[in-house]
mmCIF file of C-alpha atoms in Angstrom:
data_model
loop_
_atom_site.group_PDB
_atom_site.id
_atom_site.type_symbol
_atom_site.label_atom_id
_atom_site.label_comp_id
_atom_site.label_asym_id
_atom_site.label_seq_id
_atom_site.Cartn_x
_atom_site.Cartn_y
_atom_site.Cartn_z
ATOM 1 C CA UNK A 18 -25.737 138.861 67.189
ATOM 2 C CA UNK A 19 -27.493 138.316 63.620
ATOM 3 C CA UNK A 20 -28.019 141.704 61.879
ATOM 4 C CA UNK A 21 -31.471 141.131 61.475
ATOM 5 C CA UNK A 22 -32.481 140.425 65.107
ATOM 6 C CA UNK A 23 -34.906 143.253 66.698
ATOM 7 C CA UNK A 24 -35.232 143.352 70.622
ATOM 8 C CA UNK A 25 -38.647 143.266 72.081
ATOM 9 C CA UNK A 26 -40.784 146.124 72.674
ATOM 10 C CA UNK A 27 -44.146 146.137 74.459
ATOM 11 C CA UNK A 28 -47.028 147.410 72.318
ATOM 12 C CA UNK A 29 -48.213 149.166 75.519
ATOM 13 C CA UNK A 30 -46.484 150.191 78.703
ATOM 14 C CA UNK A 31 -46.872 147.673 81.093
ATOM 15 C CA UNK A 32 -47.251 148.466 85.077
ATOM 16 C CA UNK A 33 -44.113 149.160 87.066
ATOM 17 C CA UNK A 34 -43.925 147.803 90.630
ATOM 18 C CA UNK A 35 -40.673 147.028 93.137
ATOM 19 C CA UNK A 36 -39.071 144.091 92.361
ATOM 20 C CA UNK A 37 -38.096 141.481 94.491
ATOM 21 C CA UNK A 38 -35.356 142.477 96.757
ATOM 22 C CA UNK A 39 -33.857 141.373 100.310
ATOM 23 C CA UNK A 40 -34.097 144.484 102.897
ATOM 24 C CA UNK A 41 -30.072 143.819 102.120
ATOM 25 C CA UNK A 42 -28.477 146.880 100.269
ATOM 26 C CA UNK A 43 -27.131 144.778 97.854
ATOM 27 C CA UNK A 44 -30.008 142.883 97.095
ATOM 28 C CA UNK A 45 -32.288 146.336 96.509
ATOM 29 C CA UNK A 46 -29.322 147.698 94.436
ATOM 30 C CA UNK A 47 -29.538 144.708 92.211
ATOM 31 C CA UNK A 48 -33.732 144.995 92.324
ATOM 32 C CA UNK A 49 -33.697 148.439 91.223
ATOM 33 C CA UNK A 50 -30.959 147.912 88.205
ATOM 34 C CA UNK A 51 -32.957 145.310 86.828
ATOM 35 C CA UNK A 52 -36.533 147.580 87.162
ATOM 36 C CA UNK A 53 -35.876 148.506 83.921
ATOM 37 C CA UNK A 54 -35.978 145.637 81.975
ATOM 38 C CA UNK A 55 -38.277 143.483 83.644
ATOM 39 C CA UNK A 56 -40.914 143.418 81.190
ATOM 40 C CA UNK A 57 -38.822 142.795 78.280
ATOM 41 C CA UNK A 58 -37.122 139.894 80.127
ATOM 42 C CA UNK A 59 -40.750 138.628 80.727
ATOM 43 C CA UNK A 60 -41.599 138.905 77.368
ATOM 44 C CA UNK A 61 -38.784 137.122 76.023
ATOM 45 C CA UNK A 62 -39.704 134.374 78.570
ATOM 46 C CA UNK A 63 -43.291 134.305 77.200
ATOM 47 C CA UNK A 64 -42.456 134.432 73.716
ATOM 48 C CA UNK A 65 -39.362 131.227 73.952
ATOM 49 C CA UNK A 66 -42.752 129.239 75.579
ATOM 50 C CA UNK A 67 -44.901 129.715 73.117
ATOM 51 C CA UNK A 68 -42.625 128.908 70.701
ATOM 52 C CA UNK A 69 -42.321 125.446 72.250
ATOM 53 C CA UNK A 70 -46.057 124.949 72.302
ATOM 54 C CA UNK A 71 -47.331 121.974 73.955
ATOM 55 C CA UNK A 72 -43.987 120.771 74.904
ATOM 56 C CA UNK A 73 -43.506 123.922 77.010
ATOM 57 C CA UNK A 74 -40.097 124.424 78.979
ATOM 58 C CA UNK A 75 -38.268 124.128 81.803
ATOM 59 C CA UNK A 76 -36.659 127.170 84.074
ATOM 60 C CA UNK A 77 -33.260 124.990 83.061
ATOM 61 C CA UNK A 78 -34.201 125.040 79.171
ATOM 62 C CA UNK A 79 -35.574 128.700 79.259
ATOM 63 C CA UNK A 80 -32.006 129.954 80.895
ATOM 64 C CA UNK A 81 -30.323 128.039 78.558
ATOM 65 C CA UNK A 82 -31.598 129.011 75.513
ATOM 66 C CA UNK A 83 -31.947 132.585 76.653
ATOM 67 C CA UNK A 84 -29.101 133.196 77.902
ATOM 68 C CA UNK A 85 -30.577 134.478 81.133
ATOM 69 C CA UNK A 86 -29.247 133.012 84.842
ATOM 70 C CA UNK A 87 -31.540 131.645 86.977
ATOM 71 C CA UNK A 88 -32.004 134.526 89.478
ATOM 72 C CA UNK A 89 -33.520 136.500 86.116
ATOM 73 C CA UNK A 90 -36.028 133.356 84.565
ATOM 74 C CA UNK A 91 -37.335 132.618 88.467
ATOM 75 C CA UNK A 92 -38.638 135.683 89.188
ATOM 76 C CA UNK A 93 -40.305 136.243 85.751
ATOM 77 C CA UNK A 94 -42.110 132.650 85.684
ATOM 78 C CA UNK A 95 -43.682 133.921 88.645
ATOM 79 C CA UNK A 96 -44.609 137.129 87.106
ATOM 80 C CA UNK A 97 -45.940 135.116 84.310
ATOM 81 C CA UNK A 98 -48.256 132.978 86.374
ATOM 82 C CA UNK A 99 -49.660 135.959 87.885
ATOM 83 C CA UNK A 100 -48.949 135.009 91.630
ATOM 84 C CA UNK A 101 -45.824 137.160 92.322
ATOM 85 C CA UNK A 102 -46.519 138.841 95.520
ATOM 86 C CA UNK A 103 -44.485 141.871 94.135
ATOM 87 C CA UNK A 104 -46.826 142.467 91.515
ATOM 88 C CA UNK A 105 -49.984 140.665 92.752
ATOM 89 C CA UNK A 106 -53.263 141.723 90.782
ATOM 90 C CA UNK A 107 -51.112 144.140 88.386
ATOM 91 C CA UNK A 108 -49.996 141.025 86.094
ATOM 92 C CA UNK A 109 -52.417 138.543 84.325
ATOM 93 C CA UNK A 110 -51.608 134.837 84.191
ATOM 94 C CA UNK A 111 -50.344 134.036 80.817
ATOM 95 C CA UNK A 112 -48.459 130.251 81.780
ATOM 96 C CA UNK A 113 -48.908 127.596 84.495
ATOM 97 C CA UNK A 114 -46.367 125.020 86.135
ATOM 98 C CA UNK A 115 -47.603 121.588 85.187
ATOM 99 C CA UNK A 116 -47.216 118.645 87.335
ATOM 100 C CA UNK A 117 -44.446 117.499 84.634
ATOM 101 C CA UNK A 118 -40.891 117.240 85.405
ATOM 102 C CA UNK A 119 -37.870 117.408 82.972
ATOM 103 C CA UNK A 120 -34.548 116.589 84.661
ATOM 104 C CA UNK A 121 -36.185 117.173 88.015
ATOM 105 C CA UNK A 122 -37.778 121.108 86.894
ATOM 106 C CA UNK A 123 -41.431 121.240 86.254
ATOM 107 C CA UNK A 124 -42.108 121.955 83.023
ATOM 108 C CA UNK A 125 -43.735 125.713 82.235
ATOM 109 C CA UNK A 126 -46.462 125.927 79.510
ATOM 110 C CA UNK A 127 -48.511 129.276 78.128
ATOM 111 C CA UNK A 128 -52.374 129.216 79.553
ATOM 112 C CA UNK A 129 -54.411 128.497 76.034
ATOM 113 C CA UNK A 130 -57.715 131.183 75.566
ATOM 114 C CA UNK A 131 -59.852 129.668 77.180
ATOM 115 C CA UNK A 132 -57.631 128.914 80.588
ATOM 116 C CA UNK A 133 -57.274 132.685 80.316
ATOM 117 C CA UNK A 134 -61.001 132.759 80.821
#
């Protein structure tokens, strides 16, 4: 790790809610270790897309370069979106899927202002 990288923190607490888990005690152990860091994840998913501006990224490209698996960067695209039914009406939409594929994965962009409405 460089010496001068700083981890993300949000400038305001952000809502907590259950994460997605399986009724599977395995599954809802692995839901509530990951509780905690959920909306620095996001915001490391957020802030990787808008660095790719109109190009945007794919789930592939996003674990990739962030060294996340895909069971981590699914979960917070749809968080992102704002349609995750564990957190529906408690996060805003902040990206959209297009309609464009790279390497068969549609290709994630940030909403500009005035999508954001």
């Amino acid at each position: 790790m460089r010496g001068h990288h700083r981890h993300y923190v949000a400038p305001e607490p952000l809502p907590l809610f259950e994460p997605p888990a399986q009724p599977v005690d395995t599954s809802l152990a692995a839901a509530a270790k990951i509780t905690q860091h959920t909306a620095r994840l996001r915001e490391a998913v957020f802030l990787y897309l808008q660095t790719q501006g109109a190009r945007g990224a794919t789930a592939g490209e996003l674990e990739a370069a962030l060294g996340l698996s895909g069971s981590t960067v699914r979960p917070r695209l749809r968080e992102l979106q704002g349609d995750a039914p564990w957190a529906k009406g408690r996060l805003p939409a902040r990206i959209r899927m297009t309609a464009e594929k790279r390497g068969k994965m549609h290709v994630y962009r940030c909403l500009t202002k005035s999508e954001m409405g």
